[in-house]
PDB file of C-alpha atoms in Angstrom:
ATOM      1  CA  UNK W1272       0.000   0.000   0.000  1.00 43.00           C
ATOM      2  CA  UNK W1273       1.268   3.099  -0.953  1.00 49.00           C
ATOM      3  CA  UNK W1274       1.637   6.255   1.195  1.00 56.00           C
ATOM      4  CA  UNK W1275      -1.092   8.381  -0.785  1.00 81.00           C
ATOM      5  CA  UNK W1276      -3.645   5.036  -0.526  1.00 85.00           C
ATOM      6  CA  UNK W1277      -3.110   5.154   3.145  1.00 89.00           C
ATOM      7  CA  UNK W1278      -3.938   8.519   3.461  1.00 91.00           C
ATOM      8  CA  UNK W1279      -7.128   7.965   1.473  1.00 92.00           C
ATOM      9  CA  UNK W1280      -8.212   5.190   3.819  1.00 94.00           C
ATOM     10  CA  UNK W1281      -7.450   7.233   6.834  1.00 95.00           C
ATOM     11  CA  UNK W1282      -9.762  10.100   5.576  1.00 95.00           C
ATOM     12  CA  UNK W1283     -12.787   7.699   3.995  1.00 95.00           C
ATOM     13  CA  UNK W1284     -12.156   5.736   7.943  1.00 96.00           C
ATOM     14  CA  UNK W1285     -12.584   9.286   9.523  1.00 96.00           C
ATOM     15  CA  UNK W1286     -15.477  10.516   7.624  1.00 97.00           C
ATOM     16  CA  UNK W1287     -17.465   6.983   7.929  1.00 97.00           C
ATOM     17  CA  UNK W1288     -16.800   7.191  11.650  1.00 98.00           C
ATOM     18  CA  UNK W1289     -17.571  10.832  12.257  1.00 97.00           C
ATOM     19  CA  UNK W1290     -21.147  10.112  12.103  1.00 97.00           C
ATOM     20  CA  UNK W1291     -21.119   7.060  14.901  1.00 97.00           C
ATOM     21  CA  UNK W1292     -19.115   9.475  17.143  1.00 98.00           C
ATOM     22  CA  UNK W1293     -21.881  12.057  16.988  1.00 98.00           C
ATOM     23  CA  UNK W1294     -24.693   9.556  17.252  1.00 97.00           C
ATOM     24  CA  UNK W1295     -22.850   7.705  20.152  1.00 97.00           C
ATOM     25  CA  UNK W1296     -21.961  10.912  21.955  1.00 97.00           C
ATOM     26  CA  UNK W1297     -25.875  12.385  21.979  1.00 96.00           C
ATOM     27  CA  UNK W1298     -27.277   9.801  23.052  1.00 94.00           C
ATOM     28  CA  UNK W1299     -30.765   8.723  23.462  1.00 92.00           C
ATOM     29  CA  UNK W1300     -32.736  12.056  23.270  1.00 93.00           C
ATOM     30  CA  UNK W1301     -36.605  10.379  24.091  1.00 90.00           C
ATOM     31  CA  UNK W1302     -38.510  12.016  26.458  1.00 88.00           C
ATOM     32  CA  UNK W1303     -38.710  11.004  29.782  1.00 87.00           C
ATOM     33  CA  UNK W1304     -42.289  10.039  30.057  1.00 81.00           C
ATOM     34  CA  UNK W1305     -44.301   9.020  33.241  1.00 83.00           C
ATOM     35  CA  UNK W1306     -44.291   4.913  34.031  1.00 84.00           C
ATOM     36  CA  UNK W1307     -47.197   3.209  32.187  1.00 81.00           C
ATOM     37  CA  UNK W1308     -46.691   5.811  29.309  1.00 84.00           C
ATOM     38  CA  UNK W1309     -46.007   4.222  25.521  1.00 86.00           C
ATOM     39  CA  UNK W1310     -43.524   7.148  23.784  1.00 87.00           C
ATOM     40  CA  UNK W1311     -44.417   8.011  19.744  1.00 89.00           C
ATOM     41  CA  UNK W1312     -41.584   7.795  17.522  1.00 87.00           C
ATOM     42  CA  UNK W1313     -41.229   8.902  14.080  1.00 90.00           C
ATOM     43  CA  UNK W1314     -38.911   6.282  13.268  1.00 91.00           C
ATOM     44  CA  UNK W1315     -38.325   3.282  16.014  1.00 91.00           C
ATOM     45  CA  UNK W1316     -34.973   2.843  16.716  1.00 90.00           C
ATOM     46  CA  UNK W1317     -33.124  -0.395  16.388  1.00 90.00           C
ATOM     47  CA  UNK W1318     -32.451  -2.696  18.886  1.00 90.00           C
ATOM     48  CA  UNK W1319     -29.064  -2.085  20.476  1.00 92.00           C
ATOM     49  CA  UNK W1320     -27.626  -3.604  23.226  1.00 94.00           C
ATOM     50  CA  UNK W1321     -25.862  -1.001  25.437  1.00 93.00           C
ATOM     51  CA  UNK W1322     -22.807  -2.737  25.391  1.00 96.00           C
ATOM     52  CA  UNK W1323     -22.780  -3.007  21.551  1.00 96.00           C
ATOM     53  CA  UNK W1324     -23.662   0.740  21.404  1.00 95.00           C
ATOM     54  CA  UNK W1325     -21.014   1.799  23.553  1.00 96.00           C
ATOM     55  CA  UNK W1326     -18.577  -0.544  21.886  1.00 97.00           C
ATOM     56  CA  UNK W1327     -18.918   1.257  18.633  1.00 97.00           C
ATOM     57  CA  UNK W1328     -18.984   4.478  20.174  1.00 97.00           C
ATOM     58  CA  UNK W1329     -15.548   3.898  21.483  1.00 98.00           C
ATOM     59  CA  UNK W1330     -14.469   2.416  18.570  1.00 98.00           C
ATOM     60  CA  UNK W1331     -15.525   4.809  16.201  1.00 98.00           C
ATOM     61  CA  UNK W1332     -13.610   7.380  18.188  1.00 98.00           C
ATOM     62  CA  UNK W1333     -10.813   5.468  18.175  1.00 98.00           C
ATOM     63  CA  UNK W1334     -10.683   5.407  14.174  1.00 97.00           C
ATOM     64  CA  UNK W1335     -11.861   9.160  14.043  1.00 97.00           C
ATOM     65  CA  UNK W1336      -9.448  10.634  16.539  1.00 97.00           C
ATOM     66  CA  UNK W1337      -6.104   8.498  14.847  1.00 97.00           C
ATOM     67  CA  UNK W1338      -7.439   8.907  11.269  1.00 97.00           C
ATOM     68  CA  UNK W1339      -7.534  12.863  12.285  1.00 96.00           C
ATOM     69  CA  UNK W1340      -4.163  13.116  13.752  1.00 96.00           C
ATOM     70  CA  UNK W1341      -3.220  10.878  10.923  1.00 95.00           C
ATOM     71  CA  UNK W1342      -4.206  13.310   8.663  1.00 96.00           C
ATOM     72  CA  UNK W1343      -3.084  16.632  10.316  1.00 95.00           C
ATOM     73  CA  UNK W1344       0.133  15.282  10.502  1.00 95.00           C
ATOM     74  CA  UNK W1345       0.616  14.448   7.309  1.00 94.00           C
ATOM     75  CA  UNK W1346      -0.797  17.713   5.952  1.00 94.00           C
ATOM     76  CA  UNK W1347       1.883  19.467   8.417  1.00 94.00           C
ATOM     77  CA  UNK W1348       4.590  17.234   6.796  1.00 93.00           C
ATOM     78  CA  UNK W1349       3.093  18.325   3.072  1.00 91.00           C
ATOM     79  CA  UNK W1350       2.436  14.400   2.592  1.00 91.00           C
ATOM     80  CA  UNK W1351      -1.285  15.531   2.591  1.00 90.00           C
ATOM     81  CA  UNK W1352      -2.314  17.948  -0.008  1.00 90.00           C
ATOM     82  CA  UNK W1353      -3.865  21.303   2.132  1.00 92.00           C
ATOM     83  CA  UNK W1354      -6.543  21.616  -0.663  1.00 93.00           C
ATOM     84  CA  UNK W1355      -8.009  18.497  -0.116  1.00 94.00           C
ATOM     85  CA  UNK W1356      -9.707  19.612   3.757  1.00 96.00           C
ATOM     86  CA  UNK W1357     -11.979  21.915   1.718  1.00 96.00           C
ATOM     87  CA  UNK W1358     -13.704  18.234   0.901  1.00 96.00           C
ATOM     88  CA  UNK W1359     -12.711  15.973   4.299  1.00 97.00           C
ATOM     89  CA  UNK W1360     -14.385  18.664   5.681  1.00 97.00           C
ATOM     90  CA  UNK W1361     -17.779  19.257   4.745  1.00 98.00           C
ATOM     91  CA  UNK W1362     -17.797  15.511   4.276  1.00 97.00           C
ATOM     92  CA  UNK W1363     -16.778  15.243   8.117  1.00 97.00           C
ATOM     93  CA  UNK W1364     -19.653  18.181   8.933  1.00 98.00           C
ATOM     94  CA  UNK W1365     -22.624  15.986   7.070  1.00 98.00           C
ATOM     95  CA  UNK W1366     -21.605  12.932   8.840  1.00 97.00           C
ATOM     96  CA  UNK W1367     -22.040  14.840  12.039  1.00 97.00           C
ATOM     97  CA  UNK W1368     -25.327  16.134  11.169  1.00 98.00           C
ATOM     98  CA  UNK W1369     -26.547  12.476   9.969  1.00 97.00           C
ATOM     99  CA  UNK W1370     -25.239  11.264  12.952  1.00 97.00           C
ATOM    100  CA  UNK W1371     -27.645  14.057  15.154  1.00 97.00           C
ATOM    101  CA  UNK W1372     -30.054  13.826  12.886  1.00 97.00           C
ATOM    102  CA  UNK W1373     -30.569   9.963  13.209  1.00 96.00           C
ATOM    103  CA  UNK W1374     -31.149  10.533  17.238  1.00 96.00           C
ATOM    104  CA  UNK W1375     -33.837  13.094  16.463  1.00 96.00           C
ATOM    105  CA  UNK W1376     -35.296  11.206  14.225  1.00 95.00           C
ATOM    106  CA  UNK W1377     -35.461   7.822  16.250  1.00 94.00           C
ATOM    107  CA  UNK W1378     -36.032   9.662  19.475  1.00 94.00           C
ATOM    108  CA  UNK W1379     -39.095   8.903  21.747  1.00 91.00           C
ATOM    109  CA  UNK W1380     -41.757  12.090  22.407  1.00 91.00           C
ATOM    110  CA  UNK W1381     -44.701  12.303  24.227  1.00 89.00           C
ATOM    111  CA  UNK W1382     -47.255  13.646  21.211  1.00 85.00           C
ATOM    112  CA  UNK W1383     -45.825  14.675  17.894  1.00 86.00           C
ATOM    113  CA  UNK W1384     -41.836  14.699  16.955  1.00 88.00           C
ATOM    114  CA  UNK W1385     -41.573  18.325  15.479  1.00 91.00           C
ATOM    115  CA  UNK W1386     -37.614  17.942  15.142  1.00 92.00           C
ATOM    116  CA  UNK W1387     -37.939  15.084  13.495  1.00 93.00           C
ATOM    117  CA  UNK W1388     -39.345  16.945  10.666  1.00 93.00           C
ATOM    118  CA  UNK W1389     -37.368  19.761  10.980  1.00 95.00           C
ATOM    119  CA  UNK W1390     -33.993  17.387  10.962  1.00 95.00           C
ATOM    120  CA  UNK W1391     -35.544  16.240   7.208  1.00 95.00           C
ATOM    121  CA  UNK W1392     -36.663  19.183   6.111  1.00 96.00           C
ATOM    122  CA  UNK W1393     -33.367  21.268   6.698  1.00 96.00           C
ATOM    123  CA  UNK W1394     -30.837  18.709   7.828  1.00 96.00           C
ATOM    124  CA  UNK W1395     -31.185  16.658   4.327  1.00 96.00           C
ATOM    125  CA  UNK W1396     -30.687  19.169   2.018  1.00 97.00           C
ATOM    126  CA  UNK W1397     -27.780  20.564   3.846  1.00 98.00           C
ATOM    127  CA  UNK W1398     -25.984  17.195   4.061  1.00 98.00           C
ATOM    128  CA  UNK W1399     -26.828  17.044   0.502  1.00 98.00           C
ATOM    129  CA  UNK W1400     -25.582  19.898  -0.596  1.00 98.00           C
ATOM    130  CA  UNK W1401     -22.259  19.366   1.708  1.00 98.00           C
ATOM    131  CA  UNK W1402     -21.713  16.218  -0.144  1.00 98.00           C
ATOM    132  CA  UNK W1403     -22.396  17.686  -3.086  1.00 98.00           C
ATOM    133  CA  UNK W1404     -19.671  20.452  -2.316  1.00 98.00           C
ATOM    134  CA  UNK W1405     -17.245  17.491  -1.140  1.00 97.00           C
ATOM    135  CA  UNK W1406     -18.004  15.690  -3.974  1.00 97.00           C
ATOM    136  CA  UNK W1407     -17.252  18.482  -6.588  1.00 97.00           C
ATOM    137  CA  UNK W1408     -13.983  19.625  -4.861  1.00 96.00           C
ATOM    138  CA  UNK W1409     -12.676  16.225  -5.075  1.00 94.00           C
ATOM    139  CA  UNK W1410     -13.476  15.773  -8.865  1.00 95.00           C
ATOM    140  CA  UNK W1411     -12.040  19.155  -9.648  1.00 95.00           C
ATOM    141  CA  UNK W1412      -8.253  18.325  -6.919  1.00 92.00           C
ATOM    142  CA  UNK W1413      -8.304  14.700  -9.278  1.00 91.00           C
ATOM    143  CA  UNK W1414      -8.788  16.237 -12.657  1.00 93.00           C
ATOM    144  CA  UNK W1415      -6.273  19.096 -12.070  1.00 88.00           C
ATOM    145  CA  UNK W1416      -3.173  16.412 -10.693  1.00 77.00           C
ATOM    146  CA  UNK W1417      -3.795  14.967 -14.252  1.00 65.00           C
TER     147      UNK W1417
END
C-alpha cells in the first residue's frame, strides 16, 4: 500500500466514523415520560444492546481521533495535499449532522416529533448539498493532478 492510498483510507475511515461518534456521543434524546406511558416515535430505533452501542462508540472514536491526527500530521509534513480539507471537511460536517439527525429522528416524544421533521426538512438538504460540495472539490483536486 502506498503512502497516498493510506492517506485515502485514513480520511474515507474518519469521515465513515464521524457520524457514529456524533450519534454515540448524543445519546438517546426520548422524552422522559411518566411509568405506564407508551412514547411516539417517528422512526423506532433499532435494537441495540448497550454494550454493543457503547462498543462502537468507542471504537468509532478510536478510528476518528487516529485517522484525524493521521491526517493533520501528514498535511503538516506536506504528505497531505492542504486543498483536499476543503472536501474531508464538509464531508466530516454531514456525517455529524446524519449522525444528530438519526437521534432526532429515532427519538421517543410524548405527542408529535416536530424535530424530526425539521432534521428532514433542513438537515437533508444541507448534508446534501455538503456532499455535493465534497463531492465536486474532489473531482475538480483529481482532474487538475492529471
Amino acid at each position: 500500500m502506498t503512502r497516498n492510498t493510506g492517506l485515502v483510507v485514513a480520511a474515507a475511515g474518519c469521515v465513515l466514523a464521524a457520524p457514529v461518534v456524533v450519534w454515540w456521543l448524543l445519546g438517546d434524546l426520548s422524552a422522559a415520560a411518566p411509568p405506564g406511558t407508551e412514547l411516539d416515535h417517528a422512526v423506532r430505533p433499532p435494537a441495540i444492546d448497550p454494550w454493543a452501542e457503547r462498543a462502537a462508540g468507542i471504537a468509532a472514536a478510536l478510528v476518528a481521533a487516529g485517522t484525524l491526527a493521521l491526517l493533520v500530521r501528514a498535511s503538516r509534513r506536506r504528505r497531505f495535499d492542504r486543498r483536499w480539507w476543503a472536501a474531508l471537511l464538509p464531508a466530516l460536517a454531514a456525517g455529524a449532522i446524519a449522525g444528530a439527525g438519526w437521534r432526532v429522528v429515532t427519538a421517543g416524544t410524548l405527542g408529535a416529533n416536530i424535530g424530526a421533521g425539521l432534521t428532514i426538512l433542513l438537515g437533508g438538504p444541507l448534508v446534501a448539498l455538503l456532499l455535493l460540495w465534497a463531492l465536486g472539490w474532489s473531482i475538480r483536486l483529481l482532474v487538475a493532478g492529471r
